[in-house]
Coordinates of C-alpha atoms in Angstrom, one line a residue:
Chain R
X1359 CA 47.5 86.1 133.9
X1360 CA 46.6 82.7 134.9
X1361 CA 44.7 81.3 132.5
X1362 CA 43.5 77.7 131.0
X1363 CA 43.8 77.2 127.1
X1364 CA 41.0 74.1 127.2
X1365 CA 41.5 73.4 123.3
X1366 CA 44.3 74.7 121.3
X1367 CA 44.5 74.0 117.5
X1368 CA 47.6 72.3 118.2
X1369 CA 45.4 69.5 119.7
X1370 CA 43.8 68.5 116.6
X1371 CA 47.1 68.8 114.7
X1372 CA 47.2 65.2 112.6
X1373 CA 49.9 62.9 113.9
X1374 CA 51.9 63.7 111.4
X1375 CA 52.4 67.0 112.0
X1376 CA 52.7 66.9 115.7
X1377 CA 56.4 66.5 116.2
X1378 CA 57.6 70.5 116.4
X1379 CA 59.6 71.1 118.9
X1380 CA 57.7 74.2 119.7
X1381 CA 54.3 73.1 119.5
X1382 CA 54.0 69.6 119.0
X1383 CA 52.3 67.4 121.5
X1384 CA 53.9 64.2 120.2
X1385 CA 57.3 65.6 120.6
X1386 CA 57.8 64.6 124.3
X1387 CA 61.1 67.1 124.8
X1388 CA 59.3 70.6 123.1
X1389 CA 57.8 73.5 124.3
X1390 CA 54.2 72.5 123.6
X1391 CA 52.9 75.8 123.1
X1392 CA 49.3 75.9 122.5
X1393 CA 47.6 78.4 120.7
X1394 CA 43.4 79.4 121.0
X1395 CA 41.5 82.3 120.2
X1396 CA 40.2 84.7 122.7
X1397 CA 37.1 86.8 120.7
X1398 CA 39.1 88.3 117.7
X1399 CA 43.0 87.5 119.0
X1400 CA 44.5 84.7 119.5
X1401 CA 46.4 83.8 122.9
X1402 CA 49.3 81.5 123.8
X1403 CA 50.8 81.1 127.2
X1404 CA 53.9 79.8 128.1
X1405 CA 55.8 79.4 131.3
X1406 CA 59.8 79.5 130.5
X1407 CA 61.8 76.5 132.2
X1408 CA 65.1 77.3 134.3
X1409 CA 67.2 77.0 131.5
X1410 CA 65.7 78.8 129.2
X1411 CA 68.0 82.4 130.4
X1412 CA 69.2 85.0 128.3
X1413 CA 71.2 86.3 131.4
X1414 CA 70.3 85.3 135.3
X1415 CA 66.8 86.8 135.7
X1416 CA 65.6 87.3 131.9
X1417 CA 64.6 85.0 129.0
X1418 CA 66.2 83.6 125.8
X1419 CA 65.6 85.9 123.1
X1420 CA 65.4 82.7 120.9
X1421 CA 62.5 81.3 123.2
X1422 CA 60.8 84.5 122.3
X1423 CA 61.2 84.1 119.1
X1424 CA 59.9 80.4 119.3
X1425 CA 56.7 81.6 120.6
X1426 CA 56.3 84.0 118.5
X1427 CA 56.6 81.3 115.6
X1428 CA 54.7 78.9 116.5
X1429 CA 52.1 81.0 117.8
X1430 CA 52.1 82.6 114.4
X1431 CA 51.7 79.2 112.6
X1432 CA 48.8 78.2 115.2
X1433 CA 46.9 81.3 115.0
X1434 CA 47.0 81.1 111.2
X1435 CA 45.8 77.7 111.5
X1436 CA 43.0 79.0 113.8
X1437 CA 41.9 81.4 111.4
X1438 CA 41.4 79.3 108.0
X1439 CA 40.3 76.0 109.9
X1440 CA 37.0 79.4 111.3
X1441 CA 37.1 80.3 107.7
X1442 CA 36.4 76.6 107.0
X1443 CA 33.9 76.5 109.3
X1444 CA 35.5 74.9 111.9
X1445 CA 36.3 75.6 115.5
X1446 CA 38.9 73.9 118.1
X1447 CA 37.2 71.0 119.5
X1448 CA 34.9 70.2 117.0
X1449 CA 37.4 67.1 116.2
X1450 CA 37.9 68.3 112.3
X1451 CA 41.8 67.8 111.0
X1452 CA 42.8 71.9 111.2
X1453 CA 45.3 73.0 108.0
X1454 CA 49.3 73.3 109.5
X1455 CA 51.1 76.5 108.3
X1456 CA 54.8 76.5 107.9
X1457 CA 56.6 79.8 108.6
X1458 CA 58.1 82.1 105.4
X1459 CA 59.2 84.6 107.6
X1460 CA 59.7 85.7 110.8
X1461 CA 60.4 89.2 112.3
X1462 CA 60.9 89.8 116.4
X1463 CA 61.3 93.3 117.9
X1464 CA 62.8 93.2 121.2
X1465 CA 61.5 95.8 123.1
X1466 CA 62.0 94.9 126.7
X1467 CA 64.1 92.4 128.6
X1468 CA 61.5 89.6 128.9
X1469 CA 61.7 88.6 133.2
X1470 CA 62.2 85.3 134.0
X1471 CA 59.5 83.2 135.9
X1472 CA 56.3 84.5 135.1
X1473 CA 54.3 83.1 132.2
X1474 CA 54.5 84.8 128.7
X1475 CA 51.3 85.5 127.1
X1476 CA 51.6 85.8 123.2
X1477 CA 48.5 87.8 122.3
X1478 CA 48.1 87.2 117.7
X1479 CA 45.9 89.6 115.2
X1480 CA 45.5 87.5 112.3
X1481 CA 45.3 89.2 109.0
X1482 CA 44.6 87.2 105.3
X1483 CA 46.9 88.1 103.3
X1484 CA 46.1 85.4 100.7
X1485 CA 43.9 82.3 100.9
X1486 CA 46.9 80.1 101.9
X1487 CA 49.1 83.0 103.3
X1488 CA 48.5 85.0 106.5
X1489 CA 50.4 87.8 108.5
X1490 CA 50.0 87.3 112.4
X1491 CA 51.1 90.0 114.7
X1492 CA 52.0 89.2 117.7
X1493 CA 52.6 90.9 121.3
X1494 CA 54.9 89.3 124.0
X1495 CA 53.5 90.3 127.4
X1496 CA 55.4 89.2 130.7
X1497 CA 52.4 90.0 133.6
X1498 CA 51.2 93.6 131.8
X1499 CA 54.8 94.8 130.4
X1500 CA 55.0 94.0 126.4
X1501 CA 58.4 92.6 126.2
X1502 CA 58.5 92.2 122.3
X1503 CA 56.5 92.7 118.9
X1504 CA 56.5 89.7 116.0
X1505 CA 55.4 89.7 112.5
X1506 CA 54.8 85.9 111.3
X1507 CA 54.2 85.6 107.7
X1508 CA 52.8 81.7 107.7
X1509 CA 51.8 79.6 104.5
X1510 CA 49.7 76.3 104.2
X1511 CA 52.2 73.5 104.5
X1512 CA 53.2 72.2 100.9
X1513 CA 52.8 68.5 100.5
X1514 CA 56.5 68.4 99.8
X1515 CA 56.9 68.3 103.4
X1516 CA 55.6 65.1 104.7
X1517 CA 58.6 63.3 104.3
X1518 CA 58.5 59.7 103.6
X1519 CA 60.9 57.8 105.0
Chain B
X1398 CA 81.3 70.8 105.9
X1399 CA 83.8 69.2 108.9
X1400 CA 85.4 72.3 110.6
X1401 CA 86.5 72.9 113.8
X1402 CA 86.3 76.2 115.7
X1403 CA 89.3 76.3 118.3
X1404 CA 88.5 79.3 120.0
X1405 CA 84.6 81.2 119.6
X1406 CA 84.0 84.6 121.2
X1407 CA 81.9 82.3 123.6
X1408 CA 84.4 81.3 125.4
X1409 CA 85.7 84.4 126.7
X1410 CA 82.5 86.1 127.6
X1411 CA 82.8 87.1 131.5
X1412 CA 80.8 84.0 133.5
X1413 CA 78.6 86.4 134.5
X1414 CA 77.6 86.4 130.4
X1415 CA 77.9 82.8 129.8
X1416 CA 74.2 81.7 131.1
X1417 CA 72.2 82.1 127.4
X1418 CA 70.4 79.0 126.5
X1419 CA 71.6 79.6 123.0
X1420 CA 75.7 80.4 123.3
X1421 CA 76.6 80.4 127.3
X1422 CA 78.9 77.7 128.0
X1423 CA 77.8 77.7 131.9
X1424 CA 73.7 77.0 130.8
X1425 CA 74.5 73.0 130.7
X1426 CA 71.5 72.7 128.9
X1427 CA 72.1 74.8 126.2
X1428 CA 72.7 75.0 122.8
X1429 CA 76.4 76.0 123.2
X1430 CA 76.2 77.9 120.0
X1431 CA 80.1 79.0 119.3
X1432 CA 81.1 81.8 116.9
X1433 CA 84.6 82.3 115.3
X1434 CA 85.7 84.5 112.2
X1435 CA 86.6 82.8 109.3
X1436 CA 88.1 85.6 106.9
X1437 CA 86.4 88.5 107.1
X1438 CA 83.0 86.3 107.7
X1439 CA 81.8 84.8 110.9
X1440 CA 80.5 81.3 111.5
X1441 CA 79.3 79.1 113.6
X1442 CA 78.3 75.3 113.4
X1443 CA 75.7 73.6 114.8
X1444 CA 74.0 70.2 114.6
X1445 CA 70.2 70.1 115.8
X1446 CA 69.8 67.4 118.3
X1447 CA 66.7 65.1 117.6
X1448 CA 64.3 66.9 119.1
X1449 CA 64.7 69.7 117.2
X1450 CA 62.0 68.9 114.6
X1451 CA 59.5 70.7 112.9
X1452 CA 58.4 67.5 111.0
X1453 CA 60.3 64.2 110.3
X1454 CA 63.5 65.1 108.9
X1455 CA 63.0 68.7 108.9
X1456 CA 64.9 71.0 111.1
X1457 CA 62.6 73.5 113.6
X1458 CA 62.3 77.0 112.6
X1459 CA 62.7 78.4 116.1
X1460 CA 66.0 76.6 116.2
X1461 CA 67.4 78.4 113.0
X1462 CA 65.8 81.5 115.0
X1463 CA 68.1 80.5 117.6
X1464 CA 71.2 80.1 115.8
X1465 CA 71.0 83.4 113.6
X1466 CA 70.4 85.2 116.9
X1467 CA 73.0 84.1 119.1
X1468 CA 75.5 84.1 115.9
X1469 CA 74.6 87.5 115.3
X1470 CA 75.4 88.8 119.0
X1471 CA 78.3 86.8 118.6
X1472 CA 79.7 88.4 115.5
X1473 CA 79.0 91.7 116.7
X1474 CA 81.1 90.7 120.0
X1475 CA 83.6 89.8 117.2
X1476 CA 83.7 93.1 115.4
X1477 CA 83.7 95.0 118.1
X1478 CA 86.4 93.3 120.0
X1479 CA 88.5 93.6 116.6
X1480 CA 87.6 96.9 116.9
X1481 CA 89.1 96.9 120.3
X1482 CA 92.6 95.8 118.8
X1483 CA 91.7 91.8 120.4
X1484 CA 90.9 88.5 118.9
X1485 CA 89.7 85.3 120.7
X1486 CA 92.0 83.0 122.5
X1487 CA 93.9 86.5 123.8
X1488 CA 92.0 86.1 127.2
X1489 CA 90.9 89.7 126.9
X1490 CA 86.9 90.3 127.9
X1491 CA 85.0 90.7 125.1
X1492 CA 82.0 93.0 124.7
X1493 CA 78.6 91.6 125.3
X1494 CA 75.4 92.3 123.2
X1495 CA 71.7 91.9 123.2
X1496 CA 69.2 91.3 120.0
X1497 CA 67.3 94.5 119.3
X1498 CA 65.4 93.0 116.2
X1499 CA 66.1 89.6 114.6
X1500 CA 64.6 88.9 110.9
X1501 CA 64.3 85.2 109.6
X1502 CA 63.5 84.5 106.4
X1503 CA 62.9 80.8 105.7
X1504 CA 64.0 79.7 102.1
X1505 CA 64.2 76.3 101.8
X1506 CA 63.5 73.3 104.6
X1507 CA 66.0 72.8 106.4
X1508 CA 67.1 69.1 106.5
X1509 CA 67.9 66.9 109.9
X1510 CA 71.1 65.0 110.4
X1511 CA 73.2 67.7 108.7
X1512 CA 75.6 70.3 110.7
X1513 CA 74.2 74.0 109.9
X1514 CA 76.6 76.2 109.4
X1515 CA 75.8 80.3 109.9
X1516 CA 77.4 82.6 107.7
X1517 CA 77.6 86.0 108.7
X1518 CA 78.2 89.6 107.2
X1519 CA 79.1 92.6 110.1
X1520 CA 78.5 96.0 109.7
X1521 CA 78.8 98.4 112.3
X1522 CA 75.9 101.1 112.6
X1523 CA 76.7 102.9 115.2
X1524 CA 80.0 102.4 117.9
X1525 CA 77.5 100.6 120.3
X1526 CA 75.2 99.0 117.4
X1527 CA 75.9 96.5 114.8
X1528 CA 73.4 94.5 112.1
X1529 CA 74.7 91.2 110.9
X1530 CA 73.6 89.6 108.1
X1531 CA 73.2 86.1 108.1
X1532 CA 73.2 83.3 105.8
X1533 CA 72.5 79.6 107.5
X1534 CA 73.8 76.5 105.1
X1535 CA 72.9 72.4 105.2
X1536 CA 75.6 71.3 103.2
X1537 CA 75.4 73.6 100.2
X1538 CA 72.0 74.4 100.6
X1539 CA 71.2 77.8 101.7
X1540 CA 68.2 76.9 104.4
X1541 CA 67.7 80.6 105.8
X1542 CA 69.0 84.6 105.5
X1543 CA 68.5 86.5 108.5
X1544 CA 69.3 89.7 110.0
X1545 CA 70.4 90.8 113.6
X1546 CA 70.6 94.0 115.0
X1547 CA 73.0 93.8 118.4
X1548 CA 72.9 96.5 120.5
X1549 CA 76.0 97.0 123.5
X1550 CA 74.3 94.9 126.3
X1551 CA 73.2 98.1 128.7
X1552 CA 74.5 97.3 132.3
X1553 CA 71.1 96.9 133.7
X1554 CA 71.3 93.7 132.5
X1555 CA 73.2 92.3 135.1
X1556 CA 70.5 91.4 138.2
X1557 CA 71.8 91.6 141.2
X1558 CA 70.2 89.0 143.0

């Protein structure tokens, strides 16, 4: 389970859209979840903090549900900037998905204290809208199933203040 | 949009149900998402702190995740305890429950610096299992509709450290 993401597509988010509490790297207090393929899936791995409890010994549902989102959004993001011709690192802006929907199966209590790994297939289901389904593993137990329906950000969104 | 909830079915949980990151009032870290009927509707207010950005000015998705969830446990809690012949503020233990699914469907961006307010619809499925439909509100603006299925929390929940 221990594992090194060395470039995530979160890393080459523009400025402007690094400030997401779940996967932003500007936003000091978030998550930082960072999302990169591994051959055809695409991986995220995040260690829950001590407060983050559904109960003593599990995690927040809604933590789950986090990583499933912005692992969704990411691993979309993954898969058009490749489409593009572009991979992680490279230094080329990646397109930033926003999340129409999102669907969480819990199918285990998710233990508390050893990393999550969100494992993504990423299916086109348009050219600026893409399903990614996701697994929630906790060591080797899958703890819950997602279904993120992502689209490429409108320009609507960058708001100017 | 300025409403009080005296007494939420959050505050009578049992302390050994009052850790969640998203409605326990022991987790001082927390959300301290609190759930009250309001007619034959439940509801439950919350203002996003700053951090909780998915861009400038725009409120994280995982955080209206987070409030639909916890709101739908909560209402269920509600129903059932109704069910039970007990309201909040009566001191009786209310039932706890855990999310078996949780659907989000994003509909509009959800504004920063506004309370959200969660709307929700209960309908019991089985004695033990309960979906609550969910309708989350910035001002007038319906933001989000989501849809919780909360299952009787099983008692192998409770760790015993």
């Amino acid at each position: 389970m221990e594992e090194n993401i060395v470039v995530a597509i979160q890393d080459e988010y523009s400025d402007d859209f690094a400030w997401c509490y779940g996967c932003g790297r500007l936003n000091e207090e978030g998550h930082h979840f960072r999302t990169c393929w591994q051959g055809e899936k695409t991986v995220t791995i995040f260690s829950p903090e001590a407060r983050h409890l559904a109960l003593p010994g599990f995690v927040y549902g809604g933590i789950v549900a986090s990583l499933i989102d912005c692992h969704g959004t990411g691993s979309a993001s993954l898969a058009l900037h490749r489409k593009n011709g572009h991979e992680p690192g490279e230094g080329a802006e990646p397109p930033r998905f926003v999340t129409a929907s999102l669907n969480v199966n819990f199918i285990k209590p998710t233990p508390h204290g050893v990393p999550l790994k969100a494992v993504g297939t990423v299916h086109e289901i348009h050219p600026k809208k893409y399903k990614v389904e996701t697994e929630v593993y906790a060591n080797d137990t899958l703890c819950a199933r997602g279904e993120v329906v992502a689209v490429v950000m409108p320009s609507t969104f960058l708001k100017k203040e």
